[in-house]
Coordinates of C-alpha atoms in Angstrom, one line a residue:
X1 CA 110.1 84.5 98.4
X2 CA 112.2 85.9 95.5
X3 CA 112.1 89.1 94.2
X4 CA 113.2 90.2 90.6
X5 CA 116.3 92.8 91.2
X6 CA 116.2 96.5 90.8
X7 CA 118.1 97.7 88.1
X8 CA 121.7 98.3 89.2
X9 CA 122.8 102.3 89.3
X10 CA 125.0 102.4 85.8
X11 CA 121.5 101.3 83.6
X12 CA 119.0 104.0 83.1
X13 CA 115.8 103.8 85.1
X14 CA 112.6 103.1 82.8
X15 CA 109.1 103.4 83.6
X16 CA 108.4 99.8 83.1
X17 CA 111.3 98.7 85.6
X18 CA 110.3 101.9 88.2
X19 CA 106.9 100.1 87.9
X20 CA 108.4 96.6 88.7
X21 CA 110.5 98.7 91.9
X22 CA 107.6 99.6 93.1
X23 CA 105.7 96.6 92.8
X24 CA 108.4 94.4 94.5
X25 CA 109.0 97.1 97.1
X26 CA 105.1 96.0 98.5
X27 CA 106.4 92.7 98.9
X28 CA 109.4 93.8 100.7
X29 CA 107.9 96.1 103.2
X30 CA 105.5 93.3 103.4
X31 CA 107.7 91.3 105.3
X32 CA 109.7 93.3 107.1
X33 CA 106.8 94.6 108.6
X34 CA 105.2 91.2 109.6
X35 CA 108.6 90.0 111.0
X36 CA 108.5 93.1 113.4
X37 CA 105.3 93.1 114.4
X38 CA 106.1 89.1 115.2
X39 CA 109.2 90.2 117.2
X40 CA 111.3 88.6 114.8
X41 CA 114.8 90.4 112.9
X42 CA 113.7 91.6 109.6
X43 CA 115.9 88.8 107.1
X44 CA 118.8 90.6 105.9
X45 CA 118.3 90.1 102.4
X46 CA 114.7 92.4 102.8
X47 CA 116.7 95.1 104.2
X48 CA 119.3 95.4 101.5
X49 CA 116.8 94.7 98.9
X50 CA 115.0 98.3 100.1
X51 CA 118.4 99.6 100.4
X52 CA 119.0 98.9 96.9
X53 CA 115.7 100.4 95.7
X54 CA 116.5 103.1 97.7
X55 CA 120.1 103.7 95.4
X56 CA 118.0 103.2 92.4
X57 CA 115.7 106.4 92.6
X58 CA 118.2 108.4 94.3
X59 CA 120.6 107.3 91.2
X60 CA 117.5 108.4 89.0
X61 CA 116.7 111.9 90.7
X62 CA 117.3 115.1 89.0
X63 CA 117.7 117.6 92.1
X64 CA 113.9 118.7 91.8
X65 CA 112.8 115.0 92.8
X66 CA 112.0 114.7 89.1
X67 CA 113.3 111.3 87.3
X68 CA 113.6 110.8 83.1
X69 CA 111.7 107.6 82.8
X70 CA 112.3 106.4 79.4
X71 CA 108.6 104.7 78.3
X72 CA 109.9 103.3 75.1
X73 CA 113.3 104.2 72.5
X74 CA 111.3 107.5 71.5
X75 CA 109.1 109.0 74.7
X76 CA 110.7 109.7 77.7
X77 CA 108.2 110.4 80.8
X78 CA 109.7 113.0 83.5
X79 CA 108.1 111.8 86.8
X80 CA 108.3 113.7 90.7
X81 CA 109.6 110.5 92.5
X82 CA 110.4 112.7 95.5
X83 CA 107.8 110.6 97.7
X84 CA 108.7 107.2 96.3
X85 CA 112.4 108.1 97.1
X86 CA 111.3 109.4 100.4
X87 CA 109.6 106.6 101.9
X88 CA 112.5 104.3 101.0
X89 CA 115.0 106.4 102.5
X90 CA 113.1 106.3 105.6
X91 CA 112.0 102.3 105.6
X92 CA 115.8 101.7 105.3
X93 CA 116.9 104.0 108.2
X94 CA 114.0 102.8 110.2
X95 CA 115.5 99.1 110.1
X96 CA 119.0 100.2 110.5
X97 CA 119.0 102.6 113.2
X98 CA 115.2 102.4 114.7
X99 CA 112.1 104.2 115.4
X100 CA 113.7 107.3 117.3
X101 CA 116.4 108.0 114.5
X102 CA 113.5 107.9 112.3
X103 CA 111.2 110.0 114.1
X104 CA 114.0 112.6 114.4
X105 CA 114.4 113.0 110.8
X106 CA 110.9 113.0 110.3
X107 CA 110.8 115.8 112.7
X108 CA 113.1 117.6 111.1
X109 CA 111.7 116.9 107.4
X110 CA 107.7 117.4 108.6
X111 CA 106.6 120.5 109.9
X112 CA 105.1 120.6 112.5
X113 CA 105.1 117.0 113.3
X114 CA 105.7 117.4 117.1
X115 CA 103.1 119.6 118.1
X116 CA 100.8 117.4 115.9
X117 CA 101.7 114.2 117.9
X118 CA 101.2 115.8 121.0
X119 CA 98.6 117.8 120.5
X120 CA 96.6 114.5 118.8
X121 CA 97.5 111.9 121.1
X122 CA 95.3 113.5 123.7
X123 CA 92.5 112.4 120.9
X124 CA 93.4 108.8 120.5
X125 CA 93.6 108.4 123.9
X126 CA 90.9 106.2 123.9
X127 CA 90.7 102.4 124.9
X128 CA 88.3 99.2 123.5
X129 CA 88.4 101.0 119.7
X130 CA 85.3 98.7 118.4
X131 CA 86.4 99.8 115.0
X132 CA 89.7 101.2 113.5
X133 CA 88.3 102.4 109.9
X134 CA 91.3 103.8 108.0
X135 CA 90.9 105.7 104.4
X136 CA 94.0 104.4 102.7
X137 CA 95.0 108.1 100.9
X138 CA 95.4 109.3 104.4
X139 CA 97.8 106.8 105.8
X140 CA 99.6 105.6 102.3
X141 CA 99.2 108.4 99.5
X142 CA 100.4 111.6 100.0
X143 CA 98.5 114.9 98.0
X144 CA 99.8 114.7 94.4
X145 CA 101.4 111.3 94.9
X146 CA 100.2 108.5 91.9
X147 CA 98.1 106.0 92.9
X148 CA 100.1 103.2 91.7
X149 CA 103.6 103.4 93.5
X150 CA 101.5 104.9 96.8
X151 CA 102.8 101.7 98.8
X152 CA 102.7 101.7 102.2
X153 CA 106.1 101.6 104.0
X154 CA 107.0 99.3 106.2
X155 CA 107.5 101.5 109.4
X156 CA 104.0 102.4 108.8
X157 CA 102.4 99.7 108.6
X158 CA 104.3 98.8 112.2
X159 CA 103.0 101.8 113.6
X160 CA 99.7 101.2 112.1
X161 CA 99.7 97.5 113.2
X162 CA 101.5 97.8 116.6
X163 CA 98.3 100.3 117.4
X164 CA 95.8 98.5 116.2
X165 CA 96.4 95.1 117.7
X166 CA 96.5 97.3 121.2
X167 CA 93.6 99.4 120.6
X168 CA 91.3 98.2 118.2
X169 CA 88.8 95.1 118.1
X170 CA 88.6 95.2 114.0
X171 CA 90.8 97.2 111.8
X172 CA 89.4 98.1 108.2
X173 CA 91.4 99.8 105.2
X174 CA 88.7 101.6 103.2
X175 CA 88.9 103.3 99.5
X176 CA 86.7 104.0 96.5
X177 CA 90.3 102.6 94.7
X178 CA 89.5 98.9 93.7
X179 CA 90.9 95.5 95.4
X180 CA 93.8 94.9 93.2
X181 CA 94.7 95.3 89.4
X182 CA 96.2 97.6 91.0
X183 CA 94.4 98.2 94.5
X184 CA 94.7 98.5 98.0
X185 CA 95.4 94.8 98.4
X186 CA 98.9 95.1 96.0
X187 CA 99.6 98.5 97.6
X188 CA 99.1 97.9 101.9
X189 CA 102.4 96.6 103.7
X190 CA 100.6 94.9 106.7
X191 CA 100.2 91.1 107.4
X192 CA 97.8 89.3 105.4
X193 CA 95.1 88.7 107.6
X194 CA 95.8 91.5 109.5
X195 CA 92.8 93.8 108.4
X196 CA 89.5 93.9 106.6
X197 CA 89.8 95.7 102.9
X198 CA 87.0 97.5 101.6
X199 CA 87.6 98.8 98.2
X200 CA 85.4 100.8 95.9
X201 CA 83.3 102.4 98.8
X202 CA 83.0 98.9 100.7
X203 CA 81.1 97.4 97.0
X204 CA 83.8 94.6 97.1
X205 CA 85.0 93.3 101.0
X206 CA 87.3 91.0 102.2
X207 CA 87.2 90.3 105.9
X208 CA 90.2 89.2 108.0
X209 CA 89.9 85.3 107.2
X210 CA 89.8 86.0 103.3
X211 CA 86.2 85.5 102.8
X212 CA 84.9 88.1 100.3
X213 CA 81.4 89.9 99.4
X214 CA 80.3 92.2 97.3
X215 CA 77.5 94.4 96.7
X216 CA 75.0 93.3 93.4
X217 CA 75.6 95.1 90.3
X218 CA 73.2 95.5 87.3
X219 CA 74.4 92.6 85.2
X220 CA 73.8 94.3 82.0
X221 CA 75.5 97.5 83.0
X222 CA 78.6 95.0 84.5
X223 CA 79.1 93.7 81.1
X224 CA 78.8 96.7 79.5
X225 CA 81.3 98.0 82.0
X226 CA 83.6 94.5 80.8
X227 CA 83.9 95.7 77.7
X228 CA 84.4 99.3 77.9
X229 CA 87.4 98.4 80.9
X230 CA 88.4 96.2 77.7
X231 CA 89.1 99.0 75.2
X232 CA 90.7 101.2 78.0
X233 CA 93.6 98.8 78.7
X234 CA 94.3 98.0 76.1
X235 CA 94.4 101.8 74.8
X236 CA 96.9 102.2 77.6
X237 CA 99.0 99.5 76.6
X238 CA 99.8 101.3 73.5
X239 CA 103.2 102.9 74.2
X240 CA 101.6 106.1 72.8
X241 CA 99.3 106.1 75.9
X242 CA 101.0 104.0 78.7
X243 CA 101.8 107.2 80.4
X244 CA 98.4 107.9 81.7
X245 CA 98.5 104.5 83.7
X246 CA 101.6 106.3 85.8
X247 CA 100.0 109.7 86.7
X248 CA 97.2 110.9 89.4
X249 CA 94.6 108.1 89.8
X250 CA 96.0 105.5 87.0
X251 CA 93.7 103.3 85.7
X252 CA 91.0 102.3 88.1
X253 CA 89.1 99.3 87.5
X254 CA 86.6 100.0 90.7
X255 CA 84.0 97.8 91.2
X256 CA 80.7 99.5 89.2
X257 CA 82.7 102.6 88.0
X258 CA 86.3 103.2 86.0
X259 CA 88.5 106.3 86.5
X260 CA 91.3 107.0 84.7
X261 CA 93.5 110.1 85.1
X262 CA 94.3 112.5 82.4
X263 CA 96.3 114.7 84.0
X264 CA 97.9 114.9 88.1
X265 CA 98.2 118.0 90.3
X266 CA 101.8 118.9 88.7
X267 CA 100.4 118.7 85.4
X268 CA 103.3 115.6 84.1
X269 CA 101.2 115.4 80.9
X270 CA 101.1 117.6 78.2
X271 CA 97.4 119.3 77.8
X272 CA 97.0 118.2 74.3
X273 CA 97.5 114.8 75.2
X274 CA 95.3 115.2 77.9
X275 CA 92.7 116.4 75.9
X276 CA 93.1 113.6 73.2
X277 CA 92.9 111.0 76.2
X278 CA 89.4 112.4 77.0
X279 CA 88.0 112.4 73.7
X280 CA 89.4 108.7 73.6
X281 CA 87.3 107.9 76.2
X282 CA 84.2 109.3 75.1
X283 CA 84.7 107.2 72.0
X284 CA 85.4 104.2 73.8
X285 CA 81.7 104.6 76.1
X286 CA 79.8 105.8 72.6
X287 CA 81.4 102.8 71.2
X288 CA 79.7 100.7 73.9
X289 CA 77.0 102.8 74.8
X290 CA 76.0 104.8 72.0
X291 CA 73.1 106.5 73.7
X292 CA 74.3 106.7 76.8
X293 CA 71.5 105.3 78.3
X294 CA 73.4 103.3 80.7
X295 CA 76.8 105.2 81.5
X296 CA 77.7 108.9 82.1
X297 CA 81.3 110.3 81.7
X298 CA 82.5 113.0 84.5
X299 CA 85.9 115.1 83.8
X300 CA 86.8 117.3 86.7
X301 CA 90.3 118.2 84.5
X302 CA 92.3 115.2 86.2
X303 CA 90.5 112.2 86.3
X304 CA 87.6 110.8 84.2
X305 CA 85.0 108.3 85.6
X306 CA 83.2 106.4 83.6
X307 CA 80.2 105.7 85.8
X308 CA 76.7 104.4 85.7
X309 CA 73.7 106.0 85.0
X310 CA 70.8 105.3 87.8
X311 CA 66.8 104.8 87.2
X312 CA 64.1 103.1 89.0
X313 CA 65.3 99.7 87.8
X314 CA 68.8 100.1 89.1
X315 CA 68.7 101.7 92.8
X316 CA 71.3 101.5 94.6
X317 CA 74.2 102.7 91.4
X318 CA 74.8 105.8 92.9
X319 CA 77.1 104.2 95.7
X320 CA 78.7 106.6 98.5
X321 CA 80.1 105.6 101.9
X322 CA 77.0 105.6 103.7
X323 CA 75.8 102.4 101.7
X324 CA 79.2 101.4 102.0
X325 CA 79.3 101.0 105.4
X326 CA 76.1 99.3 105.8
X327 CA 77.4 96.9 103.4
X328 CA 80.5 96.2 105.9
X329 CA 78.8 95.9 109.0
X330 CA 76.9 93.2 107.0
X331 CA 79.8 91.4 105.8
X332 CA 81.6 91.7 109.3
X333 CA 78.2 90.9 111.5
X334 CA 78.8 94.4 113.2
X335 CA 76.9 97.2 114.8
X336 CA 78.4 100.6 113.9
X337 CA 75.7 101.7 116.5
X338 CA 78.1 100.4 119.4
X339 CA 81.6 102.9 119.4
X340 CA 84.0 103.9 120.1
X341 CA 85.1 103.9 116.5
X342 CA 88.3 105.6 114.8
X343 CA 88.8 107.0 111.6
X344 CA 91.3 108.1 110.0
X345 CA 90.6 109.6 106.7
X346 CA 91.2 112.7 103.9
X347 CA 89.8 115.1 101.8
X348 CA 86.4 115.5 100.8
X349 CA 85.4 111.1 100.1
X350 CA 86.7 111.6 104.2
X351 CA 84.3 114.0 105.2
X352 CA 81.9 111.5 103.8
X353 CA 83.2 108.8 105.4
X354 CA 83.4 110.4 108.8
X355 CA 79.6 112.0 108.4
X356 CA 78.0 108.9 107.2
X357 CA 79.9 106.8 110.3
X358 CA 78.6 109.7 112.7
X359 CA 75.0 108.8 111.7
X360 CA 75.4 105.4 113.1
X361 CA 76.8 106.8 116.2
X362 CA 78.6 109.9 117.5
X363 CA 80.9 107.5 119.9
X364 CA 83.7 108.4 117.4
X365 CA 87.3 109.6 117.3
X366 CA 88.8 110.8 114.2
X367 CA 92.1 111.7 112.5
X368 CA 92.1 113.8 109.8
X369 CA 94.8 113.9 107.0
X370 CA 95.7 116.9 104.5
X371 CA 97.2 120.6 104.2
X372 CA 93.7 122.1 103.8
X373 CA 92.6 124.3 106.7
X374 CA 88.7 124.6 105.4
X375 CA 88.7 120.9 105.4
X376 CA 90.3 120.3 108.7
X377 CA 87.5 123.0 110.4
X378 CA 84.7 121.0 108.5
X379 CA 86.2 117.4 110.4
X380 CA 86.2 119.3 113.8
X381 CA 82.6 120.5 113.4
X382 CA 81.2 117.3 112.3
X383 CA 83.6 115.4 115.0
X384 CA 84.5 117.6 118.1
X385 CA 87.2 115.0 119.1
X386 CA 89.7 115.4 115.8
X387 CA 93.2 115.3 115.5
X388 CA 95.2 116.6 112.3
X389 CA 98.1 116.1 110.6
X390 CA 98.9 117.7 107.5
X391 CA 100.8 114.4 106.1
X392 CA 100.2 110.7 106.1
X393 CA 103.8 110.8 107.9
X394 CA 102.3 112.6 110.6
X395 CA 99.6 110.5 111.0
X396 CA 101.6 107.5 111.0
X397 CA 104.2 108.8 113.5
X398 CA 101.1 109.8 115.6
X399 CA 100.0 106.1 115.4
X400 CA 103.7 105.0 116.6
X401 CA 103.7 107.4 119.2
X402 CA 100.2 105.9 120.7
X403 CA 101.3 102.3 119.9
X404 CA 102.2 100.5 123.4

């Protein structure tokens, strides 16, 4: 497979070709993953590809982590690319000098990491795993990271795989983020085949032979959707507005519901600009919807979903986990009922994740992913038998470390 190459060091990194980088980069880590969890060498021409992605960013990085990412010849957008730079310097020392040089510099850059692993792999010490259910912001997207670049890297997805073929029956990558356009299916570095995706809450699923299913939606309110997804990229195509595609949450295209970010947790975009985004939005839905009998806009001061409204006639809109996972074990012919079962999940759409899977069946092991103490008490109360790690790197070195 040929991949387009990364700009070389001397040109100036824009946010079109960091886009590109990153987009390639899932490719990349793609294979090298699949080649090591085949027992093959990783071809050499993968390994200095991520190399030379690698150079790129670290060519681009102001000290702070912070990049100038020229969006056209007059806007410049200044970007934190400390996690994107990150995860490539670690892929490429993973593949040159192995696991235990990596885990060693991830001990030394991750608080806490060892007394995590040890403390959590008394947790996952647990064999037959009927189902490994894995929130993809806990393993791939660390707090404050963009959606869009939050690709997987490829010594996590070997950790992640290695365990999961030794452990676990089924493995399932679960988000409220879409699919693809971009979703979890451009974003994960595993093996095709290798998992089931469930995307927008388990509306649209793809099971581990590529069949797909998806839960019914209103076909009036799907059209309506159509056209207000419609205005929104191509609003964001403007160069005047392509920004907001590269902070927080992107542009979401979920299945039933849109989100698109106004602003991220390190406040990238200026607040007037933020605001004038909003009120775009609410023009685009009146434009559509001018009595908003069908959709409702939400603004928590980041994102903005554009989501339908429910009545008697359309049960079933207001979609959470807990439908969501009744829809999978339909598509996979399972029984949630029958455990053990391990999740790994993050923040509050985890909680939910992890409650509505303890209703089925309190045969369950969990992870839990994130810096936030109240959240990580709230896991242990609902789930006696959780392990925490305060960053997807944690997590995934505590998959490694359980991995046979």
């Amino acid at each position: 497979m040929k991949h387009r190459s990364p700009p070389s060091r001397e040109d100036t990194l824009s946010l079109d070709a960091f886009a590109a980088l990153m987009a390639d980069s899932a490719a990349l880590r793609r294979q090298a993953a699949t080649a090591i969890l085949a027992g093959r060498p990783v071809p050499a021409e993968t390994s200095a590809a991520l190399a030379q992605c690698r150079d790129v960013l670290d060519e681009a990085l102001d000290r702070d982590g912070l990049a100038a990412l020229p969006v056209d010849e007059d806007r410049v957008l200044r970007l934190d690319l400390s996690e994107e730079a990150g995860q490539f310097e670690n892929d490429v020392l993973y593949l040159e000098e192995g696991r235990e040089a990596l885990m060693k510099h991830l001990g030394r850059q991750r608080h806490g990491l060892r007394d995590a692993v040890r403390q959590g792999l008394r947790e996952l010490a647990v064999q037959g795993i009927e189902t490994l259910l894995c929130q993809t912001d806990a393993l791939l997207r660390a707090p404050g990271q963009r959606f869009v670049t939050a690709v997987q890297p490829a010594w996590n997805a070997v950790a992640l795989g290695r365990f999961a073929a030794a452990r676990a029956a089924r493995t399932v990558l679960w988000s409220a983020a879409p699919l693809s356009g971009p979703g979890i299916a451009d974003l994960h570095a595993l093996p095709r085949r290798a998992c089931v995706l469930a995307g927008s809450l388990g509306r649209p699923i793809v099971d581990a032979t590529g069949r797909e299913s998806a839960s019914p939606l209103s076909l009036a309110k799907a059209s309506l959707l159509e056209g207000i997804n419609a205005r929104l990229a191509m609003l964001l195509a403007d160069p005047d507005w392509r920004a907001f595609a590269y902070v927080g949450s992107g542009l979401q295209f979920r299945r039933g519901e849109t989100v698109i970010a106004r602003q991220d947790s390190r406040g990238s975009i200026d607040e007037d600009a933020s605001l004038a985004l909003l009120e775009h939005v609410h023009d685009i839905v009146d434009a559509v919807d001018p009595e908003r009998e069908h959709f409702r806009v939400e603004d928590d001061g980041c994102d903005v979903v554009v989501t339908p409204t429910a009545n008697a006639a359309d049960a079933g809109l207001e979609y959470a986990a807990r439908e969501g996972l009744r829809a999978l074990e339909l598509a996979l012919g399972a029984d949630f009922a029958k455990g053990p079962h391990l999740v790994c999940c993050t923040g509050q759409d985890g909680l939910e994740l992890l409650e509505a899977l303890l209703e089925k069946t309190r045969d369950v092991r969990c992870l839990f992913v994130g810096d936030r103490e109240d959240l990580g008490r709230k896991a242990r109360e609902l789930c006696p038998h959780t392990a925490l790690a305060a960053h997807p790197d944690i997590a995934a070195a505590l998959f490694s470390a359980a991995a046979p």
